Amino acid sequence: MARTDAIVLGAGIVGVSAALHLKARGLSVALVDRQAPGEATSFGNAGVIEGSALLPVSLPRDPLTLLRHALKLSPQSNYRLAALPGYASWLTAYFRASAPAAQAVIGRELRPILALARAEHHALAKPARAMGLLSATGYLKLYHREADLAATAVERALADELGVAYTVLDAAGVRVLEPALKPGFTAAVHWHDCDNVSDPGGLVKAYAALFEQQGGLSLRGDARSLRRSGARWRVETAEGPVDADVAVVALGPWSLDLLKPLALPAPLPMAVKRGYHVHFAAQPGVVLNRGVTDRAGGFALQWTKGGIRATTGVEFARRDDPPTDIQVRRVIANVRKLLPVGAVREAEPWLGFRPAFADSKPVIGPAPGQPGLFLDFGHSHWGLTLGPVSGRLLADLVTGATPCIDPAPFAPTRFAKGA
Ligand SMILES: Cc1cc2nc3c(=O)[nH]c(=O)nc-3n(C[C@H](O)[C@H](O)[C@H](O)COP(=O)(O)OP(=O)(O)OC[C@H]3O[C@@H](n4cnc5c(N)ncnc54)[C@H](O)[C@@H]3O)c2cc1C
């Protein structure tokens, strides 16, 4: 049996980053996953390290837009009717958190952690020799109607107040940055403090390789085998059991599979926001220099090593429900209106699960009522962005160091009655 100071469960961007930060504090660390690092949600995302992000992705509040979503007329979302009863209380909380006043509060709470996100990635990517996977070209959000640009005024005002850099562009300005885009949009906002990742799964693997070079143990095992063993935690792995004083749950959308049997005193109401991707073959001479979002079209585009990756918006369905094709079909048609692209590469789209709390913030901190157990999951639309900085905060909390930012907004106890 191996003994380490800490076990990190889950080798996505969040778990690998936590393992690296704990290792950097001098702890011996075992990183446990049932598969190789960076092969789940952290593999398939849109590849934007979104340091400029301000307001969380929200539910529309005006009745007409909501009706379009309910009638499945919008390419931005989909849902499975049979799954909705299970989402009812989560969706109610999400609707409340989507009110403008609540969004402004959440945006301000998230700003300190988002502001550190890129620097924390660079601090890992440099020693991991992975800076070549990042390009600092910012993120472009396109709008087809002046009214849609006008609707971003609140976010831009917050950006001005908090010092987040952006440029508003007309169609000609966009074409200077992205000459390959076809006409059809009227304006865009170029958010500057963002990196684009050409291989998100490869980035996680590079960080995991750095962890091993630094003496970290990378093991295969089922995290659900976690048990108390006296005052310590024990997990079964292919190499035998591992014991540690500290265990960190970083299983992304699978985190509650482990936690539910532990019956924590405070609930952790996490759901998944499903999302798909496909890759298009690039046409000769067609290049995309940065992540581009076409919200009305329901997709984001990224230039990746597998081709031009198109990711979809949100699907509300149970994590393990079978995939549907309504969003992907619409997105493929809409992408072709915006960019000359070749054939779709996959026979079946990739399906992933954004692990999300209704307030769009992760939980980072000690698990209530379980000494030595720490939580680091629920990063929603920004897990690739926030993995490394979350790892730093988590390591601060595990070791009792002064936290790099105020951890209160991310406290796992925030869902308890009266909190
Ligand atoms: C379509 C889409 C687009 C996105 N775009 C962006 C973006 O542009 N920018 C951004 O910042 N974020 C984006 N996200 C969100 C981001 O991808 C996630 O928030 C992030 O990947 C979550 O990372 P994680 O490490 O928590 O989870 P994961 O990457 O899912 O890692 C969890 C790990 O736990 C392991 N695991 C699960 N169960 C067990 C078990 N029983 N035993 C052992 N191991 C287990 C899995 O194998 C996996 O390796 C996007 C997500 C989607 C779906």
PDB file of C-alpha atoms in Angstrom, residues 93-374:
ATOM      1  CA  ALA A  93     -32.355  28.707  -9.136  1.00  0.00           C
ATOM      2  CA  TYR A  94     -30.668  29.341 -12.511  1.00  0.00           C
ATOM      3  CA  PHE A  95     -33.546  31.592 -13.605  1.00  0.00           C
ATOM      4  CA  ARG A  96     -33.148  33.581 -10.379  1.00  0.00           C
ATOM      5  CA  ALA A  97     -29.366  33.776 -10.846  1.00  0.00           C
ATOM      6  CA  SER A  98     -29.959  35.035 -14.403  1.00  0.00           C
ATOM      7  CA  ALA A  99     -31.694  38.232 -13.210  1.00  0.00           C
ATOM      8  CA  PRO A 100     -29.554  41.278 -14.100  1.00  0.00           C
ATOM      9  CA  ALA A 101     -28.939  42.246 -10.456  1.00  0.00           C
ATOM     10  CA  ALA A 102     -27.879  38.689  -9.531  1.00  0.00           C
ATOM     11  CA  GLN A 103     -25.650  38.477 -12.612  1.00  0.00           C
ATOM     12  CA  ALA A 104     -23.871  41.682 -11.622  1.00  0.00           C
ATOM     13  CA  VAL A 105     -23.166  40.274  -8.137  1.00  0.00           C
ATOM     14  CA  ILE A 106     -21.899  36.951  -9.533  1.00  0.00           C
ATOM     15  CA  GLY A 107     -19.804  38.741 -12.167  1.00  0.00           C
ATOM     16  CA  ARG A 108     -18.086  40.766  -9.453  1.00  0.00           C
ATOM     17  CA  GLU A 109     -17.515  37.654  -7.321  1.00  0.00           C
ATOM     18  CA  LEU A 110     -15.947  35.835 -10.266  1.00  0.00           C
ATOM     19  CA  ARG A 111     -13.750  38.705 -11.446  1.00  0.00           C
ATOM     20  CA  PRO A 112     -10.812  38.116  -9.058  1.00  0.00           C
ATOM     21  CA  ILE A 113     -10.482  34.435 -10.034  1.00  0.00           C
ATOM     22  CA  LEU A 114     -10.985  35.116 -13.767  1.00  0.00           C
ATOM     23  CA  ALA A 115      -8.448  37.943 -13.662  1.00  0.00           C
ATOM     24  CA  LEU A 116      -5.732  35.481 -12.566  1.00  0.00           C
ATOM     25  CA  ALA A 117      -6.723  32.737 -15.014  1.00  0.00           C
ATOM     26  CA  ARG A 118      -4.347  33.419 -17.902  1.00  0.00           C
ATOM     27  CA  ALA A 119      -1.305  34.130 -15.751  1.00  0.00           C
ATOM     28  CA  GLU A 120      -1.901  30.881 -13.852  1.00  0.00           C
ATOM     29  CA  HIS A 121      -2.108  28.936 -17.134  1.00  0.00           C
ATOM     30  CA  HIS A 122       1.126  30.515 -18.342  1.00  0.00           C
ATOM     31  CA  ALA A 123       2.829  29.617 -15.053  1.00  0.00           C
ATOM     32  CA  LEU A 124       2.087  25.944 -15.819  1.00  0.00           C
ATOM     33  CA  ALA A 125       2.369  26.034 -19.619  1.00  0.00           C
ATOM     34  CA  LYS A 126       5.912  27.450 -19.580  1.00  0.00           C
ATOM     35  CA  PRO A 127       7.563  24.661 -17.538  1.00  0.00           C
ATOM     36  CA  ALA A 128       5.323  22.123 -19.318  1.00  0.00           C
ATOM     37  CA  ARG A 129       6.683  23.448 -22.657  1.00  0.00           C
ATOM     38  CA  ALA A 130       3.112  23.921 -23.833  1.00  0.00           C
ATOM     39  CA  MET A 131       3.047  27.647 -24.635  1.00  0.00           C
ATOM     40  CA  GLY A 132       3.014  26.637 -28.320  1.00  0.00           C
ATOM     41  CA  LEU A 133      -0.551  25.363 -27.829  1.00  0.00           C
ATOM     42  CA  LEU A 134      -1.728  28.860 -26.798  1.00  0.00           C
ATOM     43  CA  SER A 135      -2.244  31.939 -28.931  1.00  0.00           C
ATOM     44  CA  ALA A 136      -2.927  35.294 -27.303  1.00  0.00           C
ATOM     45  CA  THR A 137      -5.258  36.584 -29.992  1.00  0.00           C
ATOM     46  CA  GLY A 138      -8.371  37.222 -27.881  1.00  0.00           C
ATOM     47  CA  TYR A 139     -11.962  36.100 -28.364  1.00  0.00           C
ATOM     48  CA  LEU A 140     -14.410  37.507 -30.906  1.00  0.00           C
ATOM     49  CA  LYS A 141     -18.157  37.597 -30.242  1.00  0.00           C
ATOM     50  CA  LEU A 142     -20.170  38.340 -33.412  1.00  0.00           C
ATOM     51  CA  TYR A 143     -23.585  40.020 -33.626  1.00  0.00           C
ATOM     52  CA  HIS A 144     -25.982  39.992 -36.565  1.00  0.00           C
ATOM     53  CA  ARG A 145     -28.164  42.903 -35.414  1.00  0.00           C
ATOM     54  CA  GLU A 146     -27.365  46.252 -33.811  1.00  0.00           C
ATOM     55  CA  ALA A 147     -29.874  45.354 -31.079  1.00  0.00           C
ATOM     56  CA  ASP A 148     -27.787  42.308 -30.131  1.00  0.00           C
ATOM     57  CA  LEU A 149     -24.673  44.453 -29.777  1.00  0.00           C
ATOM     58  CA  ALA A 150     -26.681  46.990 -27.763  1.00  0.00           C
ATOM     59  CA  ALA A 151     -27.717  44.172 -25.408  1.00  0.00           C
ATOM     60  CA  THR A 152     -24.044  43.800 -24.396  1.00  0.00           C
ATOM     61  CA  ALA A 153     -23.961  47.384 -23.044  1.00  0.00           C
ATOM     62  CA  VAL A 154     -24.342  46.239 -19.421  1.00  0.00           C
ATOM     63  CA  GLU A 155     -21.438  43.810 -19.758  1.00  0.00           C
ATOM     64  CA  ARG A 156     -19.269  46.429 -21.445  1.00  0.00           C
ATOM     65  CA  ALA A 157     -20.079  48.970 -18.725  1.00  0.00           C
ATOM     66  CA  LEU A 158     -18.944  46.412 -16.122  1.00  0.00           C
ATOM     67  CA  ALA A 159     -15.798  45.792 -18.183  1.00  0.00           C
ATOM     68  CA  ASP A 160     -15.079  49.544 -18.209  1.00  0.00           C
ATOM     69  CA  GLU A 161     -15.574  49.727 -14.459  1.00  0.00           C
ATOM     70  CA  LEU A 162     -13.399  46.686 -13.696  1.00  0.00           C
ATOM     71  CA  GLY A 163     -10.708  47.419 -16.285  1.00  0.00           C
ATOM     72  CA  VAL A 164     -11.344  44.497 -18.647  1.00  0.00           C
ATOM     73  CA  ALA A 165     -10.084  45.342 -22.143  1.00  0.00           C
ATOM     74  CA  TYR A 166     -12.224  44.987 -25.279  1.00  0.00           C
ATOM     75  CA  THR A 167     -12.804  46.664 -28.653  1.00  0.00           C
ATOM     76  CA  VAL A 168     -16.130  47.119 -30.432  1.00  0.00           C
ATOM     77  CA  LEU A 169     -15.741  46.449 -34.153  1.00  0.00           C
ATOM     78  CA  ASP A 170     -17.922  47.019 -37.190  1.00  0.00           C
ATOM     79  CA  ALA A 171     -18.069  44.421 -39.953  1.00  0.00           C
ATOM     80  CA  ALA A 172     -15.024  45.911 -41.753  1.00  0.00           C
ATOM     81  CA  GLY A 173     -13.031  45.832 -38.503  1.00  0.00           C
ATOM     82  CA  VAL A 174     -13.906  42.184 -37.978  1.00  0.00           C
ATOM     83  CA  ARG A 175     -12.773  41.297 -41.466  1.00  0.00           C
ATOM     84  CA  VAL A 176      -9.337  42.782 -40.755  1.00  0.00           C
ATOM     85  CA  LEU A 177      -8.976  40.263 -37.899  1.00  0.00           C
ATOM     86  CA  GLU A 178     -10.752  37.343 -39.595  1.00  0.00           C
ATOM     87  CA  PRO A 179     -10.680  37.821 -43.388  1.00  0.00           C
ATOM     88  CA  ALA A 180     -12.158  34.356 -44.022  1.00  0.00           C
ATOM     89  CA  LEU A 181     -15.560  35.134 -42.450  1.00  0.00           C
ATOM     90  CA  LYS A 182     -18.467  35.540 -44.868  1.00  0.00           C
ATOM     91  CA  PRO A 183     -20.648  38.693 -44.644  1.00  0.00           C
ATOM     92  CA  GLY A 184     -23.830  38.600 -42.563  1.00  0.00           C
ATOM     93  CA  PHE A 185     -22.849  40.048 -39.186  1.00  0.00           C
ATOM     94  CA  THR A 186     -22.979  43.742 -38.348  1.00  0.00           C
ATOM     95  CA  ALA A 187     -20.643  44.074 -35.369  1.00  0.00           C
ATOM     96  CA  ALA A 188     -18.480  42.248 -32.841  1.00  0.00           C
ATOM     97  CA  VAL A 189     -16.800  42.673 -29.494  1.00  0.00           C
ATOM     98  CA  HIS A 190     -13.160  41.605 -29.409  1.00  0.00           C
ATOM     99  CA  TRP A 191     -12.245  40.602 -25.847  1.00  0.00           C
ATOM    100  CA  HIS A 192      -8.481  40.865 -25.493  1.00  0.00           C
ATOM    101  CA  ASP A 193      -7.545  39.005 -22.297  1.00  0.00           C
ATOM    102  CA  CYS A 194      -8.068  35.498 -23.732  1.00  0.00           C
ATOM    103  CA  ASP A 195      -5.845  32.707 -25.063  1.00  0.00           C
ATOM    104  CA  ASN A 196      -6.920  30.190 -27.685  1.00  0.00           C
ATOM    105  CA  VAL A 197      -5.886  26.580 -27.198  1.00  0.00           C
ATOM    106  CA  SER A 198      -5.270  24.507 -30.317  1.00  0.00           C
ATOM    107  CA  ASP A 199      -5.416  21.212 -28.390  1.00  0.00           C
ATOM    108  CA  PRO A 200      -7.198  21.449 -25.012  1.00  0.00           C
ATOM    109  CA  GLY A 201      -6.748  17.726 -24.227  1.00  0.00           C
ATOM    110  CA  GLY A 202      -3.063  18.011 -25.203  1.00  0.00           C
ATOM    111  CA  LEU A 203      -2.643  20.943 -22.830  1.00  0.00           C
ATOM    112  CA  VAL A 204      -3.951  18.855 -19.919  1.00  0.00           C
ATOM    113  CA  LYS A 205      -1.653  15.988 -20.919  1.00  0.00           C
ATOM    114  CA  ALA A 206       1.333  18.376 -20.989  1.00  0.00           C
ATOM    115  CA  TYR A 207       0.461  19.579 -17.465  1.00  0.00           C
ATOM    116  CA  ALA A 208       0.055  15.948 -16.332  1.00  0.00           C
ATOM    117  CA  ALA A 209       3.472  15.077 -17.805  1.00  0.00           C
ATOM    118  CA  LEU A 210       4.974  17.991 -15.834  1.00  0.00           C
ATOM    119  CA  PHE A 211       3.336  16.623 -12.675  1.00  0.00           C
ATOM    120  CA  GLU A 212       4.986  13.231 -13.270  1.00  0.00           C
ATOM    121  CA  GLN A 213       8.372  14.833 -14.073  1.00  0.00           C
ATOM    122  CA  GLN A 214       8.143  16.581 -10.727  1.00  0.00           C
ATOM    123  CA  GLY A 215       7.685  13.247  -8.965  1.00  0.00           C
ATOM    124  CA  GLY A 216       3.879  13.063  -8.830  1.00  0.00           C
ATOM    125  CA  LEU A 217       2.210   9.642  -9.009  1.00  0.00           C
ATOM    126  CA  SER A 218      -0.316   9.192 -11.827  1.00  0.00           C
ATOM    127  CA  LEU A 219      -2.498   6.126 -11.213  1.00  0.00           C
ATOM    128  CA  ARG A 220      -5.532   4.404 -12.721  1.00  0.00           C
ATOM    129  CA  GLY A 221      -8.441   3.631 -10.434  1.00  0.00           C
ATOM    130  CA  ASP A 222     -12.110   4.154  -9.704  1.00  0.00           C
ATOM    131  CA  ALA A 223     -12.550   7.193  -7.499  1.00  0.00           C
ATOM    132  CA  ARG A 224     -15.800   5.782  -6.145  1.00  0.00           C
ATOM    133  CA  SER A 225     -13.697   3.336  -4.128  1.00  0.00           C
ATOM    134  CA  LEU A 226     -12.750   6.248  -1.800  1.00  0.00           C
ATOM    135  CA  ARG A 227     -13.258   5.258   1.841  1.00  0.00           C
ATOM    136  CA  ARG A 228     -12.246   6.453   5.279  1.00  0.00           C
ATOM    137  CA  SER A 229      -9.329   4.496   6.675  1.00  0.00           C
ATOM    138  CA  GLY A 230      -8.896   5.638  10.270  1.00  0.00           C
ATOM    139  CA  ALA A 231      -8.107   9.350  10.084  1.00  0.00           C
ATOM    140  CA  ARG A 232      -7.013   9.032   6.466  1.00  0.00           C
ATOM    141  CA  TRP A 233      -8.650   8.508   3.064  1.00  0.00           C
ATOM    142  CA  ARG A 234      -8.049   5.397   0.974  1.00  0.00           C
ATOM    143  CA  VAL A 235      -8.655   4.760  -2.716  1.00  0.00           C
ATOM    144  CA  GLU A 236      -8.151   1.542  -4.669  1.00  0.00           C
ATOM    145  CA  THR A 237      -5.960   1.783  -7.787  1.00  0.00           C
ATOM    146  CA  ALA A 238      -4.506  -0.617 -10.346  1.00  0.00           C
ATOM    147  CA  GLU A 239      -1.251  -0.388  -8.340  1.00  0.00           C
ATOM    148  CA  GLY A 240      -3.006  -1.222  -5.050  1.00  0.00           C
ATOM    149  CA  PRO A 241      -4.586   0.951  -2.350  1.00  0.00           C
ATOM    150  CA  VAL A 242      -3.324   4.488  -1.674  1.00  0.00           C
ATOM    151  CA  ASP A 243      -3.801   6.256   1.677  1.00  0.00           C
ATOM    152  CA  ALA A 244      -3.566   9.998   2.272  1.00  0.00           C
ATOM    153  CA  ASP A 245      -4.461  12.658   4.849  1.00  0.00           C
ATOM    154  CA  VAL A 246      -6.149  14.750   2.191  1.00  0.00           C
ATOM    155  CA  ALA A 247      -8.395  13.744  -0.707  1.00  0.00           C
ATOM    156  CA  VAL A 248      -9.502  16.218  -3.386  1.00  0.00           C
ATOM    157  CA  VAL A 249     -12.628  15.581  -5.458  1.00  0.00           C
ATOM    158  CA  ALA A 250     -12.044  16.978  -8.964  1.00  0.00           C
ATOM    159  CA  LEU A 251     -14.261  14.639 -10.953  1.00  0.00           C
ATOM    160  CA  GLY A 252     -16.048  17.395 -12.882  1.00  0.00           C
ATOM    161  CA  PRO A 253     -19.493  16.141 -13.983  1.00  0.00           C
ATOM    162  CA  TRP A 254     -18.990  12.853 -12.103  1.00  0.00           C
ATOM    163  CA  SER A 255     -18.213  14.443  -8.719  1.00  0.00           C
ATOM    164  CA  LEU A 256     -21.603  13.742  -7.157  1.00  0.00           C
ATOM    165  CA  ASP A 257     -21.310  10.026  -8.022  1.00  0.00           C
ATOM    166  CA  LEU A 258     -18.659   9.894  -5.318  1.00  0.00           C
ATOM    167  CA  LEU A 259     -20.181  12.399  -2.908  1.00  0.00           C
ATOM    168  CA  LYS A 260     -23.798  11.250  -2.764  1.00  0.00           C
ATOM    169  CA  PRO A 261     -23.021   8.080  -0.751  1.00  0.00           C
ATOM    170  CA  LEU A 262     -20.999  10.212   1.714  1.00  0.00           C
ATOM    171  CA  ALA A 263     -24.212  12.149   2.544  1.00  0.00           C
ATOM    172  CA  LEU A 264     -22.656  15.569   3.172  1.00  0.00           C
ATOM    173  CA  PRO A 265     -24.659  17.714   5.625  1.00  0.00           C
ATOM    174  CA  ALA A 266     -25.156  20.512   3.057  1.00  0.00           C
ATOM    175  CA  PRO A 267     -26.531  19.770  -0.417  1.00  0.00           C
ATOM    176  CA  LEU A 268     -24.421  20.314  -3.527  1.00  0.00           C
ATOM    177  CA  PRO A 269     -27.013  21.012  -6.232  1.00  0.00           C
ATOM    178  CA  MET A 270     -24.926  20.472  -9.344  1.00  0.00           C
ATOM    179  CA  ALA A 271     -26.370  19.670 -12.778  1.00  0.00           C
ATOM    180  CA  VAL A 272     -24.790  19.214 -16.182  1.00  0.00           C
ATOM    181  CA  LYS A 273     -25.143  21.492 -19.197  1.00  0.00           C
ATOM    182  CA  ARG A 274     -24.456  19.158 -22.066  1.00  0.00           C
ATOM    183  CA  GLY A 275     -22.620  20.351 -25.193  1.00  0.00           C
ATOM    184  CA  TYR A 276     -21.417  18.829 -28.469  1.00  0.00           C
ATOM    185  CA  HIS A 277     -18.568  19.384 -30.876  1.00  0.00           C
ATOM    186  CA  VAL A 278     -17.685  18.441 -34.449  1.00  0.00           C
ATOM    187  CA  HIS A 279     -14.641  19.300 -36.555  1.00  0.00           C
ATOM    188  CA  PHE A 280     -14.693  20.592 -40.106  1.00  0.00           C
ATOM    189  CA  ALA A 281     -11.831  20.057 -42.535  1.00  0.00           C
ATOM    190  CA  ALA A 282     -10.262  23.437 -43.355  1.00  0.00           C
ATOM    191  CA  GLN A 283     -10.528  24.647 -46.936  1.00  0.00           C
ATOM    192  CA  PRO A 284      -7.308  25.783 -48.630  1.00  0.00           C
ATOM    193  CA  GLY A 285      -6.479  29.368 -47.670  1.00  0.00           C
ATOM    194  CA  VAL A 286      -9.120  29.537 -44.922  1.00  0.00           C
ATOM    195  CA  VAL A 287      -7.700  30.365 -41.514  1.00  0.00           C
ATOM    196  CA  LEU A 288      -9.306  31.294 -38.203  1.00  0.00           C
ATOM    197  CA  ASN A 289      -7.009  33.282 -35.931  1.00  0.00           C
ATOM    198  CA  ARG A 290      -8.990  33.113 -32.689  1.00  0.00           C
ATOM    199  CA  GLY A 291     -12.085  31.719 -31.001  1.00  0.00           C
ATOM    200  CA  VAL A 292     -15.203  33.152 -32.651  1.00  0.00           C
ATOM    201  CA  THR A 293     -18.705  32.939 -31.172  1.00  0.00           C
ATOM    202  CA  ASP A 294     -21.864  33.399 -33.180  1.00  0.00           C
ATOM    203  CA  ARG A 295     -24.483  33.390 -30.436  1.00  0.00           C
ATOM    204  CA  ALA A 296     -27.457  33.725 -32.762  1.00  0.00           C
ATOM    205  CA  GLY A 297     -26.099  30.787 -34.758  1.00  0.00           C
ATOM    206  CA  GLY A 298     -25.700  28.768 -31.551  1.00  0.00           C
ATOM    207  CA  PHE A 299     -21.986  27.923 -31.862  1.00  0.00           C
ATOM    208  CA  ALA A 300     -18.381  28.809 -31.098  1.00  0.00           C
ATOM    209  CA  LEU A 301     -15.519  28.081 -33.503  1.00  0.00           C
ATOM    210  CA  GLN A 302     -11.904  27.306 -32.698  1.00  0.00           C
ATOM    211  CA  TRP A 303      -8.903  26.383 -34.859  1.00  0.00           C
ATOM    212  CA  THR A 304      -7.682  23.101 -33.377  1.00  0.00           C
ATOM    213  CA  LYS A 305      -5.273  20.378 -34.329  1.00  0.00           C
ATOM    214  CA  GLY A 306      -8.278  18.172 -35.247  1.00  0.00           C
ATOM    215  CA  GLY A 307      -9.734  20.756 -37.651  1.00  0.00           C
ATOM    216  CA  ILE A 308     -12.063  23.733 -37.218  1.00  0.00           C
ATOM    217  CA  ARG A 309     -13.952  22.804 -34.058  1.00  0.00           C
ATOM    218  CA  ALA A 310     -17.568  23.938 -33.696  1.00  0.00           C
ATOM    219  CA  THR A 311     -19.051  23.614 -30.196  1.00  0.00           C
ATOM    220  CA  THR A 312     -22.735  23.942 -29.387  1.00  0.00           C
ATOM    221  CA  GLY A 313     -24.643  25.768 -26.672  1.00  0.00           C
ATOM    222  CA  VAL A 314     -26.423  24.016 -23.838  1.00  0.00           C
ATOM    223  CA  GLU A 315     -28.583  20.904 -23.800  1.00  0.00           C
ATOM    224  CA  PHE A 316     -30.587  20.138 -20.659  1.00  0.00           C
ATOM    225  CA  ALA A 317     -30.691  16.370 -20.403  1.00  0.00           C
ATOM    226  CA  ARG A 318     -29.528  13.816 -17.869  1.00  0.00           C
ATOM    227  CA  ARG A 319     -25.803  13.231 -18.089  1.00  0.00           C
ATOM    228  CA  ASP A 320     -26.180   9.640 -19.243  1.00  0.00           C
ATOM    229  CA  ASP A 321     -29.125  10.153 -21.627  1.00  0.00           C
ATOM    230  CA  PRO A 322     -28.329   9.237 -25.246  1.00  0.00           C
ATOM    231  CA  PRO A 323     -27.111  12.032 -27.534  1.00  0.00           C
ATOM    232  CA  THR A 324     -29.506  13.992 -29.755  1.00  0.00           C
ATOM    233  CA  ASP A 325     -28.649  15.612 -33.085  1.00  0.00           C
ATOM    234  CA  ILE A 326     -30.961  18.638 -33.339  1.00  0.00           C
ATOM    235  CA  GLN A 327     -28.390  21.236 -32.170  1.00  0.00           C
ATOM    236  CA  VAL A 328     -25.476  19.810 -34.123  1.00  0.00           C
ATOM    237  CA  ARG A 329     -27.493  19.678 -37.358  1.00  0.00           C
ATOM    238  CA  ARG A 330     -28.462  23.344 -36.989  1.00  0.00           C
ATOM    239  CA  VAL A 331     -24.966  24.370 -35.998  1.00  0.00           C
ATOM    240  CA  ILE A 332     -23.386  22.636 -38.997  1.00  0.00           C
ATOM    241  CA  ALA A 333     -25.736  24.559 -41.317  1.00  0.00           C
ATOM    242  CA  ASN A 334     -25.083  27.857 -39.502  1.00  0.00           C
ATOM    243  CA  VAL A 335     -21.295  27.425 -39.528  1.00  0.00           C
ATOM    244  CA  ARG A 336     -21.402  26.992 -43.293  1.00  0.00           C
ATOM    245  CA  LYS A 337     -23.165  30.381 -43.544  1.00  0.00           C
ATOM    246  CA  LEU A 338     -20.292  32.055 -41.668  1.00  0.00           C
ATOM    247  CA  LEU A 339     -17.142  30.307 -42.899  1.00  0.00           C
ATOM    248  CA  PRO A 340     -16.131  28.271 -45.954  1.00  0.00           C
ATOM    249  CA  VAL A 341     -15.455  24.854 -44.436  1.00  0.00           C
ATOM    250  CA  GLY A 342     -14.984  21.321 -45.749  1.00  0.00           C
ATOM    251  CA  ALA A 343     -16.539  18.065 -44.633  1.00  0.00           C
ATOM    252  CA  VAL A 344     -17.411  17.216 -41.022  1.00  0.00           C
ATOM    253  CA  ARG A 345     -14.784  14.776 -39.764  1.00  0.00           C
ATOM    254  CA  GLU A 346     -16.702  12.760 -37.168  1.00  0.00           C
ATOM    255  CA  ALA A 347     -19.367  10.175 -37.888  1.00  0.00           C
ATOM    256  CA  GLU A 348     -20.837  10.981 -34.447  1.00  0.00           C
ATOM    257  CA  PRO A 349     -20.443  14.309 -32.623  1.00  0.00           C
ATOM    258  CA  TRP A 350     -18.508  14.406 -29.367  1.00  0.00           C
ATOM    259  CA  LEU A 351     -20.757  14.932 -26.326  1.00  0.00           C
ATOM    260  CA  GLY A 352     -19.516  16.540 -23.108  1.00  0.00           C
ATOM    261  CA  PHE A 353     -20.979  17.737 -19.813  1.00  0.00           C
ATOM    262  CA  ARG A 354     -20.321  21.139 -18.285  1.00  0.00           C
ATOM    263  CA  PRO A 355     -20.524  20.525 -14.505  1.00  0.00           C
ATOM    264  CA  ALA A 356     -22.601  23.490 -13.344  1.00  0.00           C
ATOM    265  CA  PHE A 357     -24.110  25.066 -10.260  1.00  0.00           C
ATOM    266  CA  ALA A 358     -27.011  27.449 -10.831  1.00  0.00           C
ATOM    267  CA  ASP A 359     -24.878  30.397  -9.688  1.00  0.00           C
ATOM    268  CA  SER A 360     -22.203  29.495 -12.304  1.00  0.00           C
ATOM    269  CA  LYS A 361     -19.449  29.351  -9.652  1.00  0.00           C
ATOM    270  CA  PRO A 362     -17.402  26.251  -8.801  1.00  0.00           C
ATOM    271  CA  VAL A 363     -17.040  24.836  -5.305  1.00  0.00           C
ATOM    272  CA  ILE A 364     -13.465  25.137  -4.024  1.00  0.00           C
ATOM    273  CA  GLY A 365     -12.789  24.306  -0.407  1.00  0.00           C
ATOM    274  CA  PRO A 366     -13.279  21.772   2.402  1.00  0.00           C
ATOM    275  CA  ALA A 367     -16.234  19.373   2.203  1.00  0.00           C
ATOM    276  CA  PRO A 368     -18.614  20.024   5.093  1.00  0.00           C
ATOM    277  CA  GLY A 369     -18.501  17.328   7.770  1.00  0.00           C
ATOM    278  CA  GLN A 370     -15.703  15.303   6.128  1.00  0.00           C
ATOM    279  CA  PRO A 371     -12.294  16.192   7.619  1.00  0.00           C
ATOM    280  CA  GLY A 372      -9.507  16.006   5.058  1.00  0.00           C
ATOM    281  CA  LEU A 373     -11.864  15.965   2.064  1.00  0.00           C
ATOM    282  CA  PHE A 374     -11.658  18.949  -0.305  1.00  0.00           C
TER     283      PHE A 374
END
